[in-house]
CSV table of C-alpha atoms and ligand atoms in Angstrom, one decimal:
chain,number,residue,atom,x,y,z
A,22,MET,CA,-11.1,13.0,-23.0
A,23,THR,CA,-14.1,10.7,-22.9
A,24,PRO,CA,-16.9,11.5,-20.4
A,25,LEU,CA,-16.0,8.3,-18.4
A,26,LYS,CA,-12.4,9.4,-18.3
A,27,ASN,CA,-13.4,12.8,-17.1
A,28,LYS,CA,-15.7,11.4,-14.5
A,29,ILE,CA,-13.3,8.9,-13.1
A,30,ILE,CA,-10.3,11.2,-13.0
A,31,ALA,CA,-12.4,13.9,-11.2
A,32,TYR,CA,-13.7,11.2,-8.8
A,33,VAL,CA,-10.2,9.9,-8.0
A,34,LYS,CA,-8.8,13.3,-7.6
A,35,GLN,CA,-11.5,14.4,-5.3
A,36,ARG,CA,-11.3,11.3,-3.1
A,37,ASN,CA,-7.5,10.9,-3.1
A,38,PRO,CA,-6.0,14.4,-3.3
A,39,ASP,CA,-2.2,14.4,-3.8
A,40,GLN,CA,-2.1,10.7,-4.7
A,41,ASN,CA,-0.4,11.4,-8.1
A,42,GLU,CA,1.1,8.0,-8.7
A,43,PHE,CA,-2.3,6.3,-8.0
A,44,LEU,CA,-4.1,8.7,-10.3
A,45,GLN,CA,-1.5,8.0,-13.0
A,46,ALA,CA,-2.1,4.2,-12.7
A,47,VAL,CA,-5.9,4.7,-12.8
A,48,GLU,CA,-5.6,7.0,-15.8
A,49,GLU,CA,-3.6,4.3,-17.6
A,50,VAL,CA,-6.6,1.9,-17.5
A,51,VAL,CA,-9.6,4.2,-17.9
A,52,THR,CA,-9.5,4.5,-21.7
A,53,SER,CA,-9.4,0.7,-22.0
A,54,VAL,CA,-12.2,0.3,-19.4
A,55,SER,CA,-14.4,2.7,-21.3
A,56,ARG,CA,-14.1,0.4,-24.4
A,57,VAL,CA,-15.3,-2.5,-22.2
A,58,LEU,CA,-18.2,-0.5,-20.6
A,59,ASP,CA,-19.5,0.4,-24.1
A,60,ARG,CA,-20.1,-3.3,-24.6
A,61,HIS,CA,-20.9,-4.2,-21.0
A,62,PRO,CA,-23.0,-1.4,-19.5
A,63,GLU,CA,-23.8,-3.7,-16.6
A,64,TYR,CA,-20.3,-3.1,-15.2
A,65,ASP,CA,-21.0,0.6,-15.3
A,66,ASP,CA,-24.3,0.2,-13.5
A,67,LEU,CA,-22.6,-2.0,-10.9
A,68,LYS,CA,-19.8,0.7,-10.5
A,69,ILE,CA,-17.2,-1.9,-11.0
A,70,LEU,CA,-14.3,0.5,-11.8
A,71,GLU,CA,-15.3,2.8,-8.9
A,72,ARG,CA,-15.2,-0.2,-6.6
A,73,MET,CA,-11.9,-1.4,-8.0
A,74,ILE,CA,-10.2,1.9,-7.2
A,75,GLU,CA,-11.3,1.8,-3.6
A,76,PRO,CA,-9.0,-0.5,-1.7
A,77,GLU,CA,-10.8,-3.3,0.2
A,78,ARG,CA,-8.6,-2.4,3.2
A,79,VAL,CA,-5.6,-0.1,3.9
A,80,ILE,CA,-3.6,-1.0,7.0
A,81,SER,CA,-1.1,1.5,8.3
A,82,PHE,CA,1.0,0.8,11.3
A,83,ARG,CA,4.0,1.9,13.4
A,84,VAL,CA,7.2,0.0,13.1
A,85,CYS,CA,9.4,0.7,16.1
A,86,TRP,CA,13.0,-0.7,16.2
A,87,GLN,CA,16.4,-0.1,17.6
A,88,ASP,CA,19.4,0.8,15.5
A,89,ASP,CA,23.0,-0.3,16.2
A,90,LYS,CA,23.7,2.8,18.3
A,91,GLY,CA,20.8,1.8,20.5
A,92,GLU,CA,18.6,4.7,19.2
A,93,VAL,CA,14.9,4.2,18.8
A,94,GLN,CA,13.8,4.5,15.2
A,95,ILE,CA,10.2,4.8,14.0
A,96,ASN,CA,9.0,3.9,10.5
A,97,ARG,CA,5.5,3.7,8.9
A,98,GLY,CA,4.5,0.3,7.6
A,99,TYR,CA,1.5,-0.5,5.3
A,100,ARG,CA,-0.4,-3.2,3.6
A,101,VAL,CA,-2.9,-2.2,0.9
A,102,GLN,CA,-5.4,-5.0,0.3
A,103,MET,CA,-6.8,-3.8,-2.9
A,104,ASN,CA,-8.9,-6.6,-4.5
A,105,SER,CA,-9.7,-10.2,-3.6
A,106,ALA,CA,-12.3,-11.0,-6.3
A,107,ILE,CA,-10.2,-13.7,-8.0
A,108,GLY,CA,-8.0,-14.9,-5.1
A,109,PRO,CA,-6.2,-13.9,-1.9
A,110,TYR,CA,-4.5,-10.5,-2.0
A,111,LYS,CA,-1.0,-11.0,-3.5
A,112,GLY,CA,1.8,-8.6,-4.1
A,113,GLY,CA,5.2,-7.5,-2.8
A,114,LEU,CA,6.5,-5.4,0.0
A,115,ARG,CA,8.7,-2.4,-0.8
A,116,PHE,CA,11.1,-0.9,1.7
A,117,HIS,CA,12.2,2.5,0.4
A,118,PRO,CA,12.1,6.0,1.8
A,119,SER,CA,9.6,7.1,-1.0
A,120,VAL,CA,7.0,4.6,0.1
A,121,ASN,CA,3.6,6.2,0.9
A,122,VAL,CA,-0.1,5.4,0.4
A,123,SER,CA,-0.2,6.8,-3.1
A,124,ILE,CA,2.7,4.7,-4.3
A,125,LEU,CA,1.4,1.5,-2.7
A,126,LYS,CA,-2.1,2.1,-4.0
A,127,PHE,CA,-0.7,2.5,-7.5
A,128,LEU,CA,1.3,-0.7,-7.2
A,129,ALA,CA,-1.6,-2.6,-5.6
A,130,PHE,CA,-4.0,-1.4,-8.3
A,131,GLU,CA,-1.6,-2.5,-11.1
A,132,GLN,CA,-1.2,-5.8,-9.3
A,133,ILE,CA,-4.9,-6.6,-9.6
A,134,PHE,CA,-4.5,-6.5,-13.4
A,135,LYS,CA,-1.1,-8.2,-13.5
A,136,ASN,CA,-2.2,-11.0,-11.3
A,137,ALA,CA,-5.4,-11.5,-13.4
A,138,LEU,CA,-3.2,-11.9,-16.5
A,139,THR,CA,-1.1,-14.7,-15.0
A,140,SER,CA,-4.1,-17.1,-15.2
A,141,LEU,CA,-3.5,-18.0,-11.5
A,142,PRO,CA,-6.1,-17.2,-8.8
A,143,MET,CA,-4.5,-14.2,-7.1
A,144,GLY,CA,-6.0,-10.9,-6.0
A,145,GLY,CA,-4.1,-7.6,-5.8
A,146,GLY,CA,-2.2,-6.2,-2.8
A,147,LYS,CA,1.0,-4.3,-2.0
A,148,GLY,CA,2.8,-3.2,1.1
A,149,GLY,CA,6.0,-1.9,2.6
A,150,ALA,CA,7.5,0.8,4.7
A,151,ASP,CA,9.3,4.1,4.3
A,152,PHE,CA,12.4,2.4,5.7
A,153,ASP,CA,15.7,3.0,3.9
A,154,PRO,CA,17.8,-0.2,3.8
A,155,LYS,CA,20.8,1.7,2.3
A,156,GLY,CA,23.7,1.6,4.7
A,157,LYS,CA,21.9,-0.5,7.3
A,158,SER,CA,23.8,-3.4,9.0
A,159,ASP,CA,22.5,-6.9,8.7
A,160,ALA,CA,21.4,-6.8,12.3
A,161,GLU,CA,19.5,-3.6,11.7
A,162,ILE,CA,17.7,-5.1,8.7
A,163,MET,CA,16.8,-8.2,10.9
A,164,ARG,CA,15.4,-6.0,13.7
A,165,PHE,CA,13.4,-3.9,11.3
A,166,CYS,CA,12.0,-7.0,9.5
A,167,TYR,CA,11.1,-8.5,12.9
A,168,ALA,CA,9.4,-5.4,14.0
A,169,PHE,CA,7.5,-5.0,10.7
A,170,MET,CA,6.2,-8.6,10.9
A,171,GLN,CA,5.2,-8.3,14.5
A,172,GLU,CA,2.3,-6.2,13.2
A,173,LEU,CA,1.8,-7.5,9.7
A,174,TYR,CA,1.4,-11.1,10.8
A,175,ARG,CA,-2.2,-10.5,12.0
A,176,HIS,CA,-3.3,-9.3,8.6
A,177,ILE,CA,-1.9,-12.0,6.3
A,178,GLY,CA,-2.3,-15.8,5.7
A,179,ASP,CA,-1.9,-18.3,3.0
A,180,PHE,CA,-5.6,-18.0,2.0
A,181,THR,CA,-5.9,-14.3,3.0
A,182,ASP,CA,-2.9,-12.3,1.8
A,183,VAL,CA,0.5,-13.5,0.6
A,184,PRO,CA,3.2,-10.8,0.4
A,185,ALA,CA,6.6,-11.2,-1.4
A,186,GLY,CA,9.5,-9.0,-2.2
A,187,ASP,CA,9.8,-5.8,-4.2
A,188,ILE,CA,12.3,-2.9,-4.1
A,189,GLY,CA,14.5,-3.2,-1.0
A,190,VAL,CA,13.0,-6.6,-0.1
A,191,GLY,CA,15.0,-9.6,-1.3
A,192,SER,CA,15.8,-13.1,-0.1
A,193,ARG,CA,17.5,-11.9,3.1
A,194,GLU,CA,14.5,-9.8,4.2
A,195,ILE,CA,12.0,-12.5,3.2
A,196,GLY,CA,13.9,-14.9,5.5
A,197,TYR,CA,13.7,-12.6,8.5
A,198,LEU,CA,10.0,-11.8,7.8
A,199,PHE,CA,9.1,-15.5,7.4
A,200,GLY,CA,11.1,-16.4,10.5
A,201,MET,CA,9.2,-14.0,12.7
A,202,TYR,CA,5.8,-15.1,11.3
A,203,LYS,CA,6.7,-18.7,12.0
A,204,LYS,CA,7.7,-17.9,15.6
A,205,LEU,CA,4.6,-15.8,16.3
A,206,LYS,CA,2.1,-18.3,14.8
A,207,ASN,CA,4.0,-21.5,15.4
A,208,GLU,CA,3.1,-22.7,12.0
A,209,PHE,CA,5.0,-23.3,8.7
A,210,THR,CA,2.7,-22.1,6.0
A,211,GLY,CA,3.2,-20.4,2.7
A,212,ILE,CA,2.3,-16.9,3.9
A,213,ILE,CA,5.1,-15.2,1.9
A,214,THR,CA,6.7,-16.0,-1.4
A,215,GLY,CA,10.3,-15.7,-2.5
A,216,LYS,CA,11.4,-18.1,0.3
A,217,GLY,CA,14.7,-20.0,0.0
A,218,GLU,CA,14.6,-23.2,-2.1
A,219,HIS,CA,15.1,-25.5,0.8
A,220,TRP,CA,12.5,-23.9,3.1
A,221,GLY,CA,9.3,-23.7,1.0
A,222,GLY,CA,10.5,-21.5,-1.8
A,223,SER,CA,10.2,-22.2,-5.5
A,224,VAL,CA,13.2,-22.6,-7.8
A,225,ILE,CA,13.3,-19.8,-10.5
A,226,ARG,CA,11.5,-17.3,-8.3
A,227,PRO,CA,14.5,-15.0,-8.1
A,228,GLU,CA,15.0,-15.2,-11.9
A,229,ALA,CA,11.3,-15.2,-12.8
A,230,THR,CA,10.6,-11.4,-13.3
A,231,GLY,CA,13.7,-10.9,-15.5
A,232,TYR,CA,13.4,-14.2,-17.4
A,233,GLY,CA,9.6,-13.6,-17.9
A,234,LEU,CA,10.3,-10.1,-19.2
A,235,ILE,CA,12.6,-11.4,-21.9
A,236,TYR,CA,10.4,-14.3,-22.8
A,237,PHE,CA,7.6,-11.8,-23.3
A,238,ALA,CA,9.8,-9.5,-25.4
A,239,CYS,CA,10.8,-12.4,-27.6
A,240,HIS,CA,7.1,-13.1,-28.3
A,241,MET,CA,6.6,-9.5,-29.2
A,242,LEU,CA,9.5,-9.5,-31.6
A,243,GLU,CA,8.5,-12.9,-33.0
A,244,ALA,CA,4.9,-11.6,-33.7
A,245,ASN,CA,6.6,-9.0,-35.8
A,246,GLY,CA,9.0,-11.4,-37.6
A,247,GLU,CA,12.0,-10.5,-35.5
A,248,SER,CA,14.2,-12.0,-32.8
A,249,LEU,CA,16.4,-10.7,-30.0
A,250,ALA,CA,19.6,-12.1,-31.6
A,251,GLY,CA,22.1,-9.4,-32.2
A,252,LYS,CA,19.9,-6.6,-30.8
A,253,LYS,CA,21.5,-4.0,-28.5
A,254,CYS,CA,19.6,-3.7,-25.3
A,255,LEU,CA,19.4,-0.9,-22.8
A,256,VAL,CA,18.6,-2.1,-19.3
A,257,SER,CA,18.2,0.2,-16.3
A,258,GLY,CA,18.4,-1.0,-12.7
A,259,ALA,CA,20.9,-3.5,-11.3
A,260,GLY,CA,18.8,-5.4,-8.8
A,261,ASN,CA,17.1,-8.8,-9.1
A,262,VAL,CA,14.9,-7.9,-12.2
A,263,ALA,CA,17.7,-6.3,-14.2
A,264,GLN,CA,20.3,-9.0,-13.4
A,265,PHE,CA,18.1,-11.9,-14.6
A,266,ALA,CA,16.9,-9.8,-17.6
A,267,LEU,CA,20.5,-9.4,-18.6
A,268,GLU,CA,21.2,-13.1,-18.1
A,269,LYS,CA,18.3,-14.1,-20.4
A,270,ILE,CA,19.1,-11.4,-23.0
A,271,ILE,CA,22.6,-12.9,-23.2
A,272,GLU,CA,21.2,-16.4,-23.5
A,273,MET,CA,18.9,-15.3,-26.3
A,274,GLY,CA,21.8,-13.8,-28.3
A,275,GLY,CA,21.0,-10.1,-27.5
A,276,ILE,CA,23.6,-7.6,-26.4
A,277,PRO,CA,22.9,-5.8,-23.1
A,278,ILE,CA,24.9,-2.6,-22.9
A,279,SER,CA,23.8,-0.8,-19.7
A,280,VAL,CA,22.7,-1.1,-16.1
A,281,SER,CA,22.1,1.6,-13.5
A,282,ASP,CA,21.5,2.2,-9.8
A,283,SER,CA,20.4,5.1,-7.7
A,284,SER,CA,23.7,6.9,-8.1
A,285,GLY,CA,24.3,6.6,-11.8
A,286,TYR,CA,24.4,4.5,-14.9
A,287,LEU,CA,27.0,2.4,-16.7
A,288,VAL,CA,27.4,1.9,-20.4
A,289,ASP,CA,29.5,-0.9,-21.8
A,290,LYS,CA,29.4,-0.6,-25.6
A,291,ASP,CA,31.2,-3.9,-26.0
A,292,GLY,CA,28.3,-5.6,-24.4
A,293,ILE,CA,27.9,-7.1,-20.9
A,294,ASP,CA,28.7,-10.8,-21.2
A,295,THR,CA,28.3,-13.6,-18.7
A,296,GLU,CA,31.6,-12.9,-16.9
A,297,LYS,CA,30.8,-9.2,-16.6
A,298,LEU,CA,27.3,-10.0,-15.4
A,299,ASP,CA,28.8,-12.2,-12.7
A,300,PHE,CA,30.9,-9.3,-11.6
A,301,ILE,CA,27.8,-7.0,-11.4
A,302,LYS,CA,26.1,-9.7,-9.3
A,303,LYS,CA,29.1,-9.9,-7.0
A,304,ILE,CA,29.1,-6.1,-6.5
A,305,LYS,CA,25.3,-5.8,-5.9
A,306,ASN,CA,24.5,-9.0,-4.1
A,307,LYS,CA,27.5,-9.9,-2.1
A,308,LYS,CA,29.0,-6.5,-1.3
A,309,ARG,CA,25.8,-4.4,-1.7
A,310,GLY,CA,28.1,-2.0,-3.5
A,311,ARG,CA,27.7,0.6,-6.3
A,312,ILE,CA,27.9,-0.3,-10.1
A,313,GLU,CA,30.5,2.4,-10.4
A,314,GLU,CA,33.0,-0.3,-9.3
A,315,TYR,CA,32.5,-2.1,-12.6
A,316,VAL,CA,34.7,0.5,-14.3
A,317,ASP,CA,37.7,-0.4,-12.1
A,318,GLN,CA,37.5,-3.9,-13.5
A,319,TYR,CA,36.4,-3.0,-17.1
A,320,PRO,CA,37.9,0.4,-17.8
A,321,ASP,CA,36.5,0.6,-21.4
A,322,ALA,CA,33.0,1.0,-19.9
A,323,GLU,CA,31.7,4.4,-18.9
A,324,TYR,CA,30.0,5.4,-15.7
A,325,HIS,CA,28.0,8.6,-15.3
A,326,GLU,CA,26.0,10.1,-12.5
A,327,THR,CA,22.3,10.4,-13.2
A,328,ASP,CA,20.4,13.6,-13.7
A,329,TYR,CA,16.9,13.1,-12.5
A,330,ASN,CA,15.1,15.2,-15.1
A,331,SER,CA,16.3,13.7,-18.3
A,332,ASN,CA,18.2,10.5,-18.0
A,333,PRO,CA,21.0,10.3,-20.6
A,334,LEU,CA,20.9,6.5,-20.4
A,335,TRP,CA,17.8,6.7,-22.6
A,336,ASN,CA,19.7,8.7,-25.2
A,337,ILE,CA,22.0,5.9,-26.1
A,338,LYS,CA,21.4,4.2,-29.4
A,339,ALA,CA,20.0,0.7,-29.1
A,340,ASP,CA,17.3,-1.6,-30.5
A,341,CYS,CA,15.4,-2.6,-27.3
A,342,ALA,CA,14.9,-0.9,-23.9
A,343,PHE,CA,14.1,-2.7,-20.7
A,344,PRO,CA,13.5,-0.2,-17.8
A,345,CYS,CA,13.9,-2.3,-14.7
A,346,ALA,CA,14.6,0.3,-12.0
A,347,THR,CA,11.5,2.1,-10.7
A,348,GLN,CA,8.4,4.2,-11.5
A,349,ASN,CA,8.5,7.2,-13.8
A,350,GLU,CA,12.2,6.7,-14.7
A,351,ILE,CA,11.3,7.3,-18.4
A,352,LYS,CA,9.9,10.8,-19.0
A,353,GLU,CA,8.6,12.3,-22.2
A,354,LYS,CA,12.1,13.6,-23.3
A,355,ASP,CA,13.6,10.2,-22.6
A,356,ALA,CA,11.0,8.6,-24.8
A,357,GLN,CA,11.6,11.1,-27.5
A,358,ASN,CA,15.3,10.4,-27.4
A,359,LEU,CA,14.7,6.6,-27.6
A,360,VAL,CA,12.4,7.1,-30.6
A,361,ALA,CA,14.9,9.5,-32.3
A,362,ASN,CA,17.6,6.8,-31.9
A,363,GLY,CA,15.4,4.2,-33.6
A,364,ILE,CA,14.3,2.0,-30.6
A,365,GLN,CA,12.1,-0.9,-31.8
A,366,LEU,CA,10.8,-2.3,-28.5
A,367,LEU,CA,10.3,-1.2,-24.9
A,368,ALA,CA,9.1,-3.7,-22.4
A,369,GLU,CA,8.7,-2.7,-18.7
A,370,GLY,CA,10.5,-4.8,-16.1
A,371,ALA,CA,9.7,-2.2,-13.4
A,372,ASN,CA,6.2,-1.2,-12.4
A,373,MET,CA,5.1,2.0,-14.3
A,374,PRO,CA,8.6,3.1,-15.3
A,375,CYS,CA,7.2,5.3,-18.2
A,376,THR,CA,5.2,8.5,-17.5
A,377,SER,CA,1.9,8.7,-19.4
A,378,GLU,CA,3.5,11.3,-21.7
A,379,ALA,CA,6.4,8.9,-22.4
A,380,ILE,CA,3.9,6.1,-23.3
A,381,GLY,CA,2.1,8.6,-25.6
A,382,VAL,CA,5.4,9.2,-27.5
A,383,LEU,CA,6.2,5.5,-27.8
A,384,GLN,CA,2.7,4.6,-29.0
A,385,GLU,CA,2.5,7.4,-31.5
A,386,SER,CA,5.8,6.3,-32.9
A,387,LYS,CA,4.6,2.7,-33.3
A,388,VAL,CA,7.3,1.4,-30.9
A,389,LEU,CA,6.4,-2.1,-29.7
A,390,TYR,CA,5.5,-1.2,-26.1
A,391,ALA,CA,4.5,-3.6,-23.3
A,392,PRO,CA,3.5,-2.3,-19.8
A,393,GLY,CA,4.8,-3.9,-16.7
A,394,LYS,CA,1.5,-5.5,-15.9
A,395,CYS,CA,2.0,-8.0,-18.7
A,396,ALA,CA,5.7,-7.9,-19.3
A,397,ASN,CA,6.9,-8.3,-15.7
A,398,ALA,CA,4.1,-10.6,-14.5
A,399,GLY,CA,6.6,-13.6,-14.5
A,400,GLY,CA,7.7,-12.7,-11.0
A,401,VAL,CA,4.3,-12.9,-9.4
A,402,ALA,CA,3.4,-15.8,-11.6
A,403,VAL,CA,6.2,-17.9,-10.1
A,404,SER,CA,5.1,-16.7,-6.7
A,405,GLY,CA,1.7,-18.2,-7.6
A,406,LEU,CA,3.5,-21.4,-8.4
A,407,GLU,CA,5.3,-21.2,-5.1
A,408,MET,CA,1.9,-20.9,-3.3
A,409,THR,CA,0.6,-24.0,-5.2
A,410,GLN,CA,3.7,-26.0,-4.2
A,411,ASN,CA,3.3,-24.9,-0.6
A,412,ARG,CA,-0.4,-25.9,-0.5
A,413,MET,CA,0.3,-29.3,-2.2
A,414,GLY,CA,3.4,-29.9,-0.2
A,415,VAL,CA,5.4,-30.7,-3.3
A,416,TYR,CA,8.6,-29.5,-5.0
A,417,TRP,CA,8.9,-28.8,-8.7
A,418,ASN,CA,12.3,-28.8,-10.3
A,419,ARG,CA,13.9,-26.1,-12.5
A,420,ASP,CA,12.6,-27.6,-15.7
A,421,ASP,CA,9.0,-27.9,-14.3
A,422,VAL,CA,8.9,-24.3,-13.2
A,423,ASP,CA,10.7,-22.8,-16.2
A,424,GLU,CA,8.3,-24.6,-18.5
A,425,LYS,CA,5.3,-23.3,-16.6
A,426,LEU,CA,6.8,-19.8,-16.6
A,427,LYS,CA,7.3,-19.9,-20.4
A,428,HIS,CA,3.8,-21.1,-20.9
A,429,ILE,CA,2.3,-18.4,-18.7
A,430,MET,CA,4.3,-15.6,-20.5
A,431,LYS,CA,3.2,-17.0,-23.9
A,432,ASN,CA,-0.4,-17.1,-22.7
A,433,ILE,CA,-0.3,-13.5,-21.4
A,434,HIS,CA,1.1,-12.4,-24.8
A,435,GLU,CA,-1.7,-14.2,-26.6
A,436,VAL,CA,-4.6,-13.0,-24.4
A,437,CYS,CA,-3.3,-9.4,-24.6
A,438,LEU,CA,-3.2,-9.5,-28.4
A,439,LYS,CA,-6.5,-11.2,-28.6
A,440,ALA,CA,-8.3,-8.7,-26.3
A,441,ALA,CA,-6.7,-5.8,-28.2
A,442,GLU,CA,-7.9,-7.3,-31.5
A,443,ASP,CA,-11.4,-8.0,-30.2
A,444,TYR,CA,-11.8,-4.4,-29.0
A,445,GLY,CA,-10.5,-2.7,-32.1
A,446,VAL,CA,-7.0,-1.7,-31.0
A,447,PRO,CA,-4.8,-4.4,-32.7
A,448,GLY,CA,-1.3,-4.8,-31.5
A,449,ASN,CA,-1.8,-2.6,-28.5
A,450,TYR,CA,-0.5,-4.5,-25.5
A,451,LEU,CA,-1.4,-1.8,-23.0
A,452,GLU,CA,-5.1,-1.8,-24.0
A,453,GLY,CA,-5.1,-5.6,-24.5
A,454,ALA,CA,-3.7,-6.2,-20.9
A,455,ASN,CA,-6.2,-3.7,-19.3
A,456,ILE,CA,-9.2,-5.1,-21.2
A,457,PHE,CA,-8.5,-8.8,-20.5
A,458,ALA,CA,-7.7,-8.2,-16.9
A,459,PHE,CA,-10.6,-5.9,-16.2
A,460,LEU,CA,-13.1,-8.3,-17.8
A,461,LYS,CA,-11.9,-11.1,-15.7
A,462,VAL,CA,-12.0,-9.3,-12.4
A,463,ALA,CA,-15.2,-7.4,-13.2
A,464,GLU,CA,-17.0,-10.7,-14.0
A,465,ALA,CA,-15.9,-12.1,-10.6
A,466,MET,CA,-17.0,-9.0,-8.8
A,467,LYS,CA,-20.3,-9.1,-10.5
A,468,ALA,CA,-20.8,-12.8,-9.6
A,469,GLN,CA,-20.0,-12.1,-5.9
A,470,GLY,CA,-22.5,-9.2,-5.6
A,471,MET,CA,-22.0,-6.1,-3.5
A,472,VAL,CA,-19.2,-7.1,-1.2
B,27,LIG,N1,6.9,-7.3,-6.5
B,27,LIG,C1,6.6,-8.1,-7.6
B,27,LIG,C2,5.7,-7.5,-8.6
B,27,LIG,O1,5.7,-6.2,-8.7
B,27,LIG,C3,6.3,-9.5,-7.2
B,27,LIG,C4,5.1,-9.7,-6.4
B,27,LIG,C5,4.9,-11.1,-5.9
B,27,LIG,O2,5.6,-12.0,-6.2
B,27,LIG,O3,3.9,-11.3,-5.1
B,27,LIG,O4,4.9,-8.1,-9.3
């Protein structure tokens, strides 16, 4: 380990004991940052990295609500306002029982870099609650969202902090959250993104993360003289990111062969086509059911329960892998299995789905690897476009937004490769993304002085 890496890791550990996910996210950038600091010692003198890993503000609050039985329930809500050097805090809200300060700090930290890559003026933030939406009635979800916003509303604003969705927060939740904000403040402003198309939302926002991921992967393949056509693709997850990644893979001539949810994974070796994808969408979006139901309709497919320690989904032979479920879903053994089966490309639809050991295996084996901060930035990029439309009071149609999304993903691909090349790590998307984003945010922090 370099001296800087040692110093930063020791510093993060000492100041944030037990925040393993946050430590992992910091570790992922520190090697790249040391390359920058060698050329720009002024950023070291100004302690830019040390400042970046200290959130500007962490808000933690009680969320008290009543379930359908009339019982009082208490959850913990948070907003981590990580960095506002290049724009208002921006990042999603996650409702999941695993949510804690470490997870939100890792996500908010990643978001600083991701947002900087989009070329739009957005800082980094993340929030959520340790609330489990699974099995809750619609009325319970509404009461929870209302209770959550009754506190969050005082900390956000269209030029201050603009949340959005993440795991467990989709269009339904965004509607309830926005509705309560509007009622409390008596104003209709773009304080949250992912709104419905007819009430301030942007078209393509639901599709953007999945579409952007596949646009990015196509650029990676193209840069290596390849295309997605005819390639077998493993996809994990079955939520918004996975569904639209599947849709775009099919459109690009690729063959998606899997999806997964928290109970298990499904493999359809014949390929998931548009009709089958519509069925998945029906199960997940309309019925909020389990993907296991797919096998009743398509009995040639296989469904298996997931073993947490080594996920057999990643031991299926394919050309490309798109993890779109959650953090650390690909461990070292899974990466070894992917490599042994000849995987060519892995692009992250989820945030930090690969452990650091897994990334090591992929990079040593020269697999084309793109981290979430560049590959899944399409979601927050279209959120940025939603903010622009809200501020201007205009509506952009599907072609307008899709064109802009394509352009943004192409640009991210270019700037990552260029930064990697400039800093002596050609073709390394992880390093390129970290270097480009760090330089941009560091320059803004330097310009703004010691705030
Ligand atoms: N939660 C998404 C992400 O991880 C989107 C954030 C947003 O649109 O603000 O980037």
